Amino acid sequence: MEERVVLSNKGVGNILQFLTDVKYLLKGKVLVANVLPVFTAYWLSLYFAGERFRDHISLFLLTMIGSTLVISGALIINNWYEVDLDRKMVRTQKRPTVTGHFSMRAVLWAGIMTTILGLVTMLATTLEATVYSLLGWFVYVVLYTFWSKRKYTLNTVIGSISGAFTPLIGWAAVQPADHIVPIVLFAILFIWQVPHTMAVAIKRFDDYQAASVPMLPVVAGMDTAIRQNLLYIICLLPIPFFLFHLFGPILVIVSSLLTVGWIFLAAKGFSTKNLEKWAQMNLIYSLNYLVWLSFTMILLTV
């Protein structure tokens, strides 16, 4: 009887360990932050097309499943390729590529097959949405992971282009993305990701320095990174005004308050004595900015 209990507990433990490994492999928070704009843009696209959400449940599921798989495939391949860097960084020590819980061959094939399955699923939506999915994957995997991350401080900007495709995917699953809303969302996501990533780079400065990754704080110093961080956040301020005629003053007010609050927080970086804590606060604020901006746009179109 005791042996059965031990075996049962071991089985549960193995399952939990597997799920934990998958979470680290997919960079859980990164995956969610990329899928949220897909949903937001999909919802908004239905609204401006005059369609009802309940009439397109199957399209919604295909879009969310397909985009999630493509994004997951890109993240898995990123983990596979960067295992040598991850071994040198404290924050990545629990990834299964580092611990050896998953073989490198299995991880590579998982990334390839997940990507293919995601793109095939996206083909069941629209060709345009599939192209945006492929472009986002290509920029993240080829231009960011394989080419620029180990060579240039501009890797952050290049990576941001990849994430900015996510609202185009959601919108184009319903109708062509030649509309002011997905274009503005693309711009917001592109700019937003730079200070979001900069907060990670400042918080994990020692890690990136140990791994010789040319992030801006490592190459140009903290003052330059803090200044660039602030400038990008300021650039967010006017963009939602382009949607005033569609969403009215509430969106502009909410987005402006969110951005001004972030500007004040970012400016404190010049005087703070604890950069790691300040960077963590910026990281949390950036995620809240994205969630609340998306939530506001959805509420205004319910």
mmCIF file of C-alpha atoms in Angstrom:
data_model
loop_
_atom_site.group_PDB
_atom_site.id
_atom_site.type_symbol
_atom_site.label_atom_id
_atom_site.label_comp_id
_atom_site.label_asym_id
_atom_site.label_seq_id
_atom_site.Cartn_x
_atom_site.Cartn_y
_atom_site.Cartn_z
ATOM 1 C CA MET A 1 0.000 0.000 0.000
ATOM 2 C CA GLU A 2 2.780 2.422 0.945
ATOM 3 C CA GLU A 3 4.610 1.541 -2.284
ATOM 4 C CA ARG A 4 1.518 2.463 -4.333
ATOM 5 C CA VAL A 5 1.270 5.820 -2.536
ATOM 6 C CA VAL A 6 4.953 6.526 -3.196
ATOM 7 C CA LEU A 7 4.577 5.613 -6.873
ATOM 8 C CA SER A 8 1.430 7.746 -7.127
ATOM 9 C CA ASN A 9 3.159 10.737 -5.538
ATOM 10 C CA LYS A 10 6.121 10.256 -7.858
ATOM 11 C CA GLY A 11 3.794 10.222 -10.858
ATOM 12 C CA VAL A 12 2.099 13.444 -9.779
ATOM 13 C CA GLY A 13 5.500 14.997 -9.136
ATOM 14 C CA ASN A 14 6.675 14.068 -12.632
ATOM 15 C CA ILE A 15 3.582 15.629 -14.191
ATOM 16 C CA LEU A 16 4.018 18.831 -12.188
ATOM 17 C CA GLN A 17 7.703 18.973 -13.131
ATOM 18 C CA PHE A 18 6.816 18.508 -16.804
ATOM 19 C CA LEU A 19 4.252 21.324 -16.681
ATOM 20 C CA THR A 20 6.754 23.563 -14.895
ATOM 21 C CA ASP A 21 9.360 22.812 -17.561
ATOM 22 C CA VAL A 22 6.868 23.644 -20.313
ATOM 23 C CA LYS A 23 6.065 26.952 -18.594
ATOM 24 C CA TYR A 24 9.733 27.918 -18.504
ATOM 25 C CA LEU A 25 10.253 26.736 -22.077
ATOM 26 C CA LEU A 26 7.379 28.919 -23.295
ATOM 27 C CA LYS A 27 8.405 31.893 -21.118
ATOM 28 C CA GLY A 28 4.878 32.016 -19.643
ATOM 29 C CA LYS A 29 4.512 35.788 -19.159
ATOM 30 C CA VAL A 30 6.046 36.553 -22.551
ATOM 31 C CA LEU A 31 3.566 34.220 -24.236
ATOM 32 C CA VAL A 32 0.583 35.837 -22.490
ATOM 33 C CA ALA A 33 1.827 39.358 -23.308
ATOM 34 C CA ASN A 34 1.953 38.390 -26.991
ATOM 35 C CA VAL A 35 -1.389 36.577 -27.129
ATOM 36 C CA LEU A 36 -3.340 39.399 -25.407
ATOM 37 C CA PRO A 37 -2.952 41.848 -28.346
ATOM 38 C CA VAL A 38 -4.117 39.114 -30.726
ATOM 39 C CA PHE A 39 -7.351 38.775 -28.751
ATOM 40 C CA THR A 40 -7.798 42.533 -28.377
ATOM 41 C CA ALA A 41 -7.378 43.184 -32.083
ATOM 42 C CA TYR A 42 -9.636 40.255 -32.998
ATOM 43 C CA TRP A 43 -12.390 41.641 -30.763
ATOM 44 C CA LEU A 44 -12.003 45.155 -32.166
ATOM 45 C CA SER A 45 -11.964 43.886 -35.747
ATOM 46 C CA LEU A 46 -15.293 42.125 -35.232
ATOM 47 C CA TYR A 47 -16.751 45.296 -33.699
ATOM 48 C CA PHE A 48 -15.704 47.573 -36.556
ATOM 49 C CA ALA A 49 -16.829 44.986 -39.103
ATOM 50 C CA GLY A 50 -20.279 45.028 -37.507
ATOM 51 C CA GLU A 51 -20.081 41.361 -36.576
ATOM 52 C CA ARG A 52 -21.058 39.629 -33.329
ATOM 53 C CA PHE A 53 -18.532 37.600 -31.367
ATOM 54 C CA ARG A 54 -20.882 34.651 -30.781
ATOM 55 C CA ASP A 55 -21.341 34.223 -34.535
ATOM 56 C CA HIS A 56 -17.614 33.582 -35.029
ATOM 57 C CA ILE A 57 -16.594 31.301 -32.167
ATOM 58 C CA SER A 58 -14.862 28.801 -34.464
ATOM 59 C CA LEU A 59 -12.844 31.581 -36.119
ATOM 60 C CA PHE A 60 -11.918 32.896 -32.683
ATOM 61 C CA LEU A 61 -10.658 29.491 -31.543
ATOM 62 C CA LEU A 62 -8.663 28.956 -34.733
ATOM 63 C CA THR A 63 -7.095 32.407 -34.430
ATOM 64 C CA MET A 64 -6.148 32.061 -30.780
ATOM 65 C CA ILE A 65 -4.921 28.478 -31.047
ATOM 66 C CA GLY A 66 -2.993 29.113 -34.267
ATOM 67 C CA SER A 67 -1.331 32.336 -33.101
ATOM 68 C CA THR A 68 -0.483 30.831 -29.709
ATOM 69 C CA LEU A 69 1.179 27.859 -31.397
ATOM 70 C CA VAL A 70 3.220 30.060 -33.751
ATOM 71 C CA ILE A 71 4.350 32.307 -30.905
ATOM 72 C CA SER A 72 5.140 29.247 -28.784
ATOM 73 C CA GLY A 73 7.176 27.761 -31.628
ATOM 74 C CA ALA A 74 9.264 30.921 -31.863
ATOM 75 C CA LEU A 75 9.869 30.965 -28.103
ATOM 76 C CA ILE A 76 10.847 27.284 -28.044
ATOM 77 C CA ILE A 77 13.368 27.724 -30.866
ATOM 78 C CA ASN A 78 14.718 30.800 -29.073
ATOM 79 C CA ASN A 79 15.327 28.666 -25.968
ATOM 80 C CA TRP A 80 16.957 25.951 -28.049
ATOM 81 C CA TYR A 81 19.357 28.364 -29.761
ATOM 82 C CA GLU A 82 20.245 30.379 -26.660
ATOM 83 C CA VAL A 83 20.993 27.494 -24.288
ATOM 84 C CA ASP A 84 24.669 28.546 -24.073
ATOM 85 C CA LEU A 85 23.621 32.011 -22.914
ATOM 86 C CA ASP A 86 20.982 30.656 -20.544
ATOM 87 C CA ARG A 87 23.583 28.538 -18.759
ATOM 88 C CA LYS A 88 25.434 31.731 -17.812
ATOM 89 C CA MET A 89 22.375 33.645 -16.529
ATOM 90 C CA VAL A 90 20.791 33.220 -13.111
ATOM 91 C CA ARG A 91 17.248 33.978 -14.287
ATOM 92 C CA THR A 92 17.267 31.177 -16.878
ATOM 93 C CA GLN A 93 18.671 28.339 -14.791
ATOM 94 C CA LYS A 94 15.288 26.615 -14.491
ATOM 95 C CA ARG A 95 14.683 26.302 -18.208
ATOM 96 C CA PRO A 96 14.562 22.616 -19.222
ATOM 97 C CA THR A 97 17.233 23.221 -21.868
ATOM 98 C CA VAL A 98 19.592 24.175 -19.031
ATOM 99 C CA THR A 99 18.503 21.567 -16.484
ATOM 100 C CA GLY A 100 18.574 18.817 -19.109
ATOM 101 C CA HIS A 101 14.992 17.746 -18.390
ATOM 102 C CA PHE A 102 14.309 18.026 -22.132
ATOM 103 C CA SER A 103 16.842 16.946 -24.758
ATOM 104 C CA MET A 104 18.016 19.620 -27.192
ATOM 105 C CA ARG A 105 16.836 17.516 -30.130
ATOM 106 C CA ALA A 106 13.355 17.212 -28.612
ATOM 107 C CA VAL A 107 13.192 20.962 -27.972
ATOM 108 C CA LEU A 108 14.210 21.799 -31.547
ATOM 109 C CA TRP A 109 11.635 19.447 -33.036
ATOM 110 C CA ALA A 110 8.987 20.738 -30.638
ATOM 111 C CA GLY A 111 9.687 24.289 -31.838
ATOM 112 C CA ILE A 112 9.555 23.303 -35.512
ATOM 113 C CA MET A 113 6.407 21.189 -35.244
ATOM 114 C CA THR A 114 4.603 23.718 -33.050
ATOM 115 C CA THR A 115 5.369 26.446 -35.583
ATOM 116 C CA ILE A 116 4.149 24.352 -38.538
ATOM 117 C CA LEU A 117 0.986 23.299 -36.729
ATOM 118 C CA GLY A 118 0.323 26.932 -35.787
ATOM 119 C CA LEU A 119 0.764 28.201 -39.352
ATOM 120 C CA VAL A 120 -1.463 25.434 -40.744
ATOM 121 C CA THR A 121 -4.119 26.362 -38.181
ATOM 122 C CA MET A 122 -3.806 30.040 -39.130
ATOM 123 C CA LEU A 123 -4.393 29.112 -42.781
ATOM 124 C CA ALA A 124 -7.906 28.116 -41.709
ATOM 125 C CA THR A 125 -8.519 31.784 -40.825
ATOM 126 C CA THR A 126 -7.163 34.078 -43.567
ATOM 127 C CA LEU A 127 -4.022 34.160 -45.683
ATOM 128 C CA GLU A 128 -3.240 37.691 -44.468
ATOM 129 C CA ALA A 129 -3.338 36.649 -40.804
ATOM 130 C CA THR A 130 -1.091 33.691 -41.650
ATOM 131 C CA VAL A 131 1.425 35.965 -43.383
ATOM 132 C CA TYR A 132 1.566 38.260 -40.343
ATOM 133 C CA SER A 133 2.083 35.216 -38.115
ATOM 134 C CA LEU A 134 4.947 34.032 -40.316
ATOM 135 C CA LEU A 135 6.514 37.496 -40.453
ATOM 136 C CA GLY A 136 6.379 37.845 -36.666
ATOM 137 C CA TRP A 137 7.966 34.394 -36.301
ATOM 138 C CA PHE A 138 10.664 35.189 -38.879
ATOM 139 C CA VAL A 139 11.651 38.485 -37.261
ATOM 140 C CA TYR A 140 11.833 36.938 -33.784
ATOM 141 C CA VAL A 141 13.622 33.722 -34.713
ATOM 142 C CA VAL A 142 15.857 34.749 -37.622
ATOM 143 C CA LEU A 143 16.455 38.498 -37.308
ATOM 144 C CA TYR A 144 16.382 38.700 -33.502
ATOM 145 C CA THR A 145 17.474 35.308 -32.098
ATOM 146 C CA PHE A 146 19.853 34.082 -34.809
ATOM 147 C CA TRP A 147 21.263 37.378 -36.094
ATOM 148 C CA SER A 148 21.072 40.491 -33.908
ATOM 149 C CA LYS A 149 20.824 39.520 -30.231
ATOM 150 C CA ARG A 150 24.469 38.547 -29.880
ATOM 151 C CA LYS A 151 25.800 41.385 -32.036
ATOM 152 C CA TYR A 152 23.904 44.663 -31.696
ATOM 153 C CA THR A 153 22.193 46.779 -29.047
ATOM 154 C CA LEU A 154 19.451 47.284 -31.642
ATOM 155 C CA ASN A 155 18.363 43.699 -30.940
ATOM 156 C CA THR A 156 15.716 45.160 -28.628
ATOM 157 C CA VAL A 157 14.201 47.250 -31.422
ATOM 158 C CA ILE A 158 14.303 44.343 -33.873
ATOM 159 C CA GLY A 159 12.606 42.060 -31.351
ATOM 160 C CA SER A 160 9.937 44.708 -30.835
ATOM 161 C CA ILE A 161 8.974 44.539 -34.511
ATOM 162 C CA SER A 162 8.136 40.876 -34.046
ATOM 163 C CA GLY A 163 5.804 41.503 -31.112
ATOM 164 C CA ALA A 164 4.102 44.367 -32.945
ATOM 165 C CA PHE A 165 2.709 41.925 -35.530
ATOM 166 C CA THR A 166 0.393 40.356 -32.940
ATOM 167 C CA PRO A 167 -2.502 42.851 -33.278
ATOM 168 C CA LEU A 168 -2.261 42.583 -37.066
ATOM 169 C CA ILE A 169 -2.766 38.820 -36.736
ATOM 170 C CA GLY A 170 -5.920 39.204 -34.656
ATOM 171 C CA TRP A 171 -7.391 41.924 -36.846
ATOM 172 C CA ALA A 172 -6.591 40.259 -40.176
ATOM 173 C CA ALA A 173 -8.324 37.042 -39.111
ATOM 174 C CA VAL A 174 -11.591 38.972 -39.526
ATOM 175 C CA GLN A 175 -10.881 41.643 -42.144
ATOM 176 C CA PRO A 176 -7.890 43.227 -43.954
ATOM 177 C CA ALA A 177 -5.573 45.181 -41.627
ATOM 178 C CA ASP A 178 -5.584 48.350 -43.768
ATOM 179 C CA HIS A 179 -7.403 50.183 -40.972
ATOM 180 C CA ILE A 180 -6.247 52.855 -38.528
ATOM 181 C CA VAL A 181 -6.910 50.680 -35.448
ATOM 182 C CA PRO A 182 -4.475 47.811 -36.195
ATOM 183 C CA ILE A 183 -1.902 50.292 -37.491
ATOM 184 C CA VAL A 184 -2.049 52.281 -34.254
ATOM 185 C CA LEU A 185 -1.932 49.075 -32.211
ATOM 186 C CA PHE A 186 1.143 48.010 -34.187
ATOM 187 C CA ALA A 187 2.823 51.320 -33.320
ATOM 188 C CA ILE A 188 1.885 51.068 -29.634
ATOM 189 C CA LEU A 189 3.154 47.482 -29.345
ATOM 190 C CA PHE A 190 6.384 48.338 -31.154
ATOM 191 C CA ILE A 191 7.179 51.278 -28.868
ATOM 192 C CA TRP A 192 5.882 49.601 -25.695
ATOM 193 C CA GLN A 193 8.197 46.619 -26.017
ATOM 194 C CA VAL A 194 11.384 48.690 -25.933
ATOM 195 C CA PRO A 195 10.969 50.082 -22.384
ATOM 196 C CA HIS A 196 9.445 46.772 -21.308
ATOM 197 C CA THR A 197 12.562 44.930 -22.485
ATOM 198 C CA MET A 198 14.833 47.692 -21.198
ATOM 199 C CA ALA A 199 13.424 47.161 -17.709
ATOM 200 C CA VAL A 200 14.397 43.488 -17.948
ATOM 201 C CA ALA A 201 17.877 44.392 -19.218
ATOM 202 C CA ILE A 202 18.473 46.822 -16.345
ATOM 203 C CA LYS A 203 17.058 44.477 -13.732
ATOM 204 C CA ARG A 204 19.161 41.585 -15.031
ATOM 205 C CA PHE A 205 22.249 43.634 -15.886
ATOM 206 C CA ASP A 206 24.639 41.181 -14.218
ATOM 207 C CA ASP A 207 23.150 38.267 -16.149
ATOM 208 C CA TYR A 208 23.477 39.938 -19.544
ATOM 209 C CA GLN A 209 26.979 41.120 -18.725
ATOM 210 C CA ALA A 210 28.025 37.605 -17.656
ATOM 211 C CA ALA A 211 26.601 36.169 -20.892
ATOM 212 C CA SER A 212 28.157 38.976 -23.010
ATOM 213 C CA VAL A 213 24.794 39.908 -24.536
ATOM 214 C CA PRO A 214 25.062 43.457 -25.969
ATOM 215 C CA MET A 215 22.007 44.936 -24.272
ATOM 216 C CA LEU A 216 22.048 48.739 -24.104
ATOM 217 C CA PRO A 217 22.818 49.004 -20.338
ATOM 218 C CA VAL A 218 25.789 46.651 -20.772
ATOM 219 C CA VAL A 219 27.252 48.408 -23.828
ATOM 220 C CA ALA A 220 26.356 52.073 -23.262
ATOM 221 C CA GLY A 221 25.830 52.260 -19.496
ATOM 222 C CA MET A 222 22.862 52.744 -17.196
ATOM 223 C CA ASP A 223 22.381 56.483 -17.780
ATOM 224 C CA THR A 224 21.992 55.971 -21.511
ATOM 225 C CA ALA A 225 19.602 53.060 -20.983
ATOM 226 C CA ILE A 226 17.464 55.035 -18.517
ATOM 227 C CA ARG A 227 17.339 57.987 -20.906
ATOM 228 C CA GLN A 228 16.365 55.810 -23.876
ATOM 229 C CA ASN A 229 13.760 54.089 -21.718
ATOM 230 C CA LEU A 230 12.176 57.442 -20.851
ATOM 231 C CA LEU A 231 12.205 58.689 -24.457
ATOM 232 C CA TYR A 232 10.368 55.638 -25.768
ATOM 233 C CA ILE A 233 7.698 55.949 -23.084
ATOM 234 C CA ILE A 234 7.189 59.619 -23.965
ATOM 235 C CA CYS A 235 6.680 58.562 -27.588
ATOM 236 C CA LEU A 236 3.642 56.545 -26.480
ATOM 237 C CA LEU A 237 1.831 59.676 -25.297
ATOM 238 C CA PRO A 238 0.403 61.054 -28.599
ATOM 239 C CA ILE A 239 -0.359 57.792 -30.424
ATOM 240 C CA PRO A 240 -3.820 56.965 -28.929
ATOM 241 C CA PHE A 241 -5.030 60.422 -30.051
ATOM 242 C CA PHE A 242 -5.220 58.954 -33.588
ATOM 243 C CA LEU A 243 -8.113 56.817 -32.332
ATOM 244 C CA PHE A 244 -10.057 59.678 -30.724
ATOM 245 C CA HIS A 245 -12.644 59.774 -33.520
ATOM 246 C CA LEU A 246 -13.379 56.064 -33.061
ATOM 247 C CA PHE A 247 -13.223 55.570 -29.289
ATOM 248 C CA GLY A 248 -13.898 59.056 -27.940
ATOM 249 C CA PRO A 249 -12.214 60.842 -25.015
ATOM 250 C CA ILE A 250 -12.213 57.947 -22.515
ATOM 251 C CA LEU A 251 -9.494 55.998 -24.322
ATOM 252 C CA VAL A 252 -7.337 59.106 -24.688
ATOM 253 C CA ILE A 253 -7.764 59.994 -21.014
ATOM 254 C CA VAL A 254 -6.978 56.479 -19.792
ATOM 255 C CA SER A 255 -3.983 56.036 -22.099
ATOM 256 C CA SER A 256 -2.647 59.494 -21.218
ATOM 257 C CA LEU A 257 -2.906 58.833 -17.480
ATOM 258 C CA LEU A 258 -1.200 55.476 -17.889
ATOM 259 C CA THR A 259 1.606 56.979 -19.948
ATOM 260 C CA VAL A 260 2.142 60.006 -17.689
ATOM 261 C CA GLY A 261 2.332 57.726 -14.669
ATOM 262 C CA TRP A 262 4.914 55.607 -16.479
ATOM 263 C CA ILE A 263 6.896 58.728 -17.436
ATOM 264 C CA PHE A 264 7.141 59.831 -13.806
ATOM 265 C CA LEU A 265 8.215 56.343 -12.774
ATOM 266 C CA ALA A 266 10.787 56.147 -15.572
ATOM 267 C CA ALA A 267 12.238 59.560 -14.657
ATOM 268 C CA LYS A 268 12.966 58.326 -11.146
ATOM 269 C CA GLY A 269 15.620 56.087 -12.648
ATOM 270 C CA PHE A 270 18.036 59.025 -12.750
ATOM 271 C CA SER A 271 17.923 59.473 -8.971
ATOM 272 C CA THR A 272 17.107 56.056 -7.544
ATOM 273 C CA LYS A 273 19.636 54.255 -5.380
ATOM 274 C CA ASN A 274 18.171 50.832 -6.129
ATOM 275 C CA LEU A 275 18.090 50.321 -9.889
ATOM 276 C CA GLU A 276 17.030 46.703 -9.656
ATOM 277 C CA LYS A 277 13.929 47.560 -7.625
ATOM 278 C CA TRP A 278 13.153 50.491 -9.907
ATOM 279 C CA ALA A 279 13.494 48.269 -12.997
ATOM 280 C CA GLN A 280 11.156 45.695 -11.448
ATOM 281 C CA MET A 281 8.553 48.418 -10.820
ATOM 282 C CA ASN A 282 8.882 49.525 -14.463
ATOM 283 C CA LEU A 283 8.480 45.958 -15.645
ATOM 284 C CA ILE A 284 5.294 45.484 -13.637
ATOM 285 C CA TYR A 285 3.970 48.878 -14.756
ATOM 286 C CA SER A 286 4.608 48.054 -18.418
ATOM 287 C CA LEU A 287 2.507 44.895 -18.143
ATOM 288 C CA ASN A 288 -0.273 46.782 -16.372
ATOM 289 C CA TYR A 289 -0.159 49.454 -19.077
ATOM 290 C CA LEU A 290 -0.766 46.844 -21.775
ATOM 291 C CA VAL A 291 -3.528 45.082 -19.844
ATOM 292 C CA TRP A 292 -5.429 48.234 -18.897
ATOM 293 C CA LEU A 293 -5.133 49.793 -22.354
ATOM 294 C CA SER A 294 -6.444 46.590 -23.950
ATOM 295 C CA PHE A 295 -9.190 46.241 -21.343
ATOM 296 C CA THR A 296 -10.309 49.849 -21.930
ATOM 297 C CA MET A 297 -10.558 49.377 -25.693
ATOM 298 C CA ILE A 298 -12.551 46.189 -25.274
ATOM 299 C CA LEU A 299 -14.942 47.764 -22.748
ATOM 300 C CA LEU A 300 -15.581 50.703 -25.050
ATOM 301 C CA THR A 301 -16.690 48.334 -27.805
ATOM 302 C CA VAL A 302 -18.847 45.931 -25.780
#
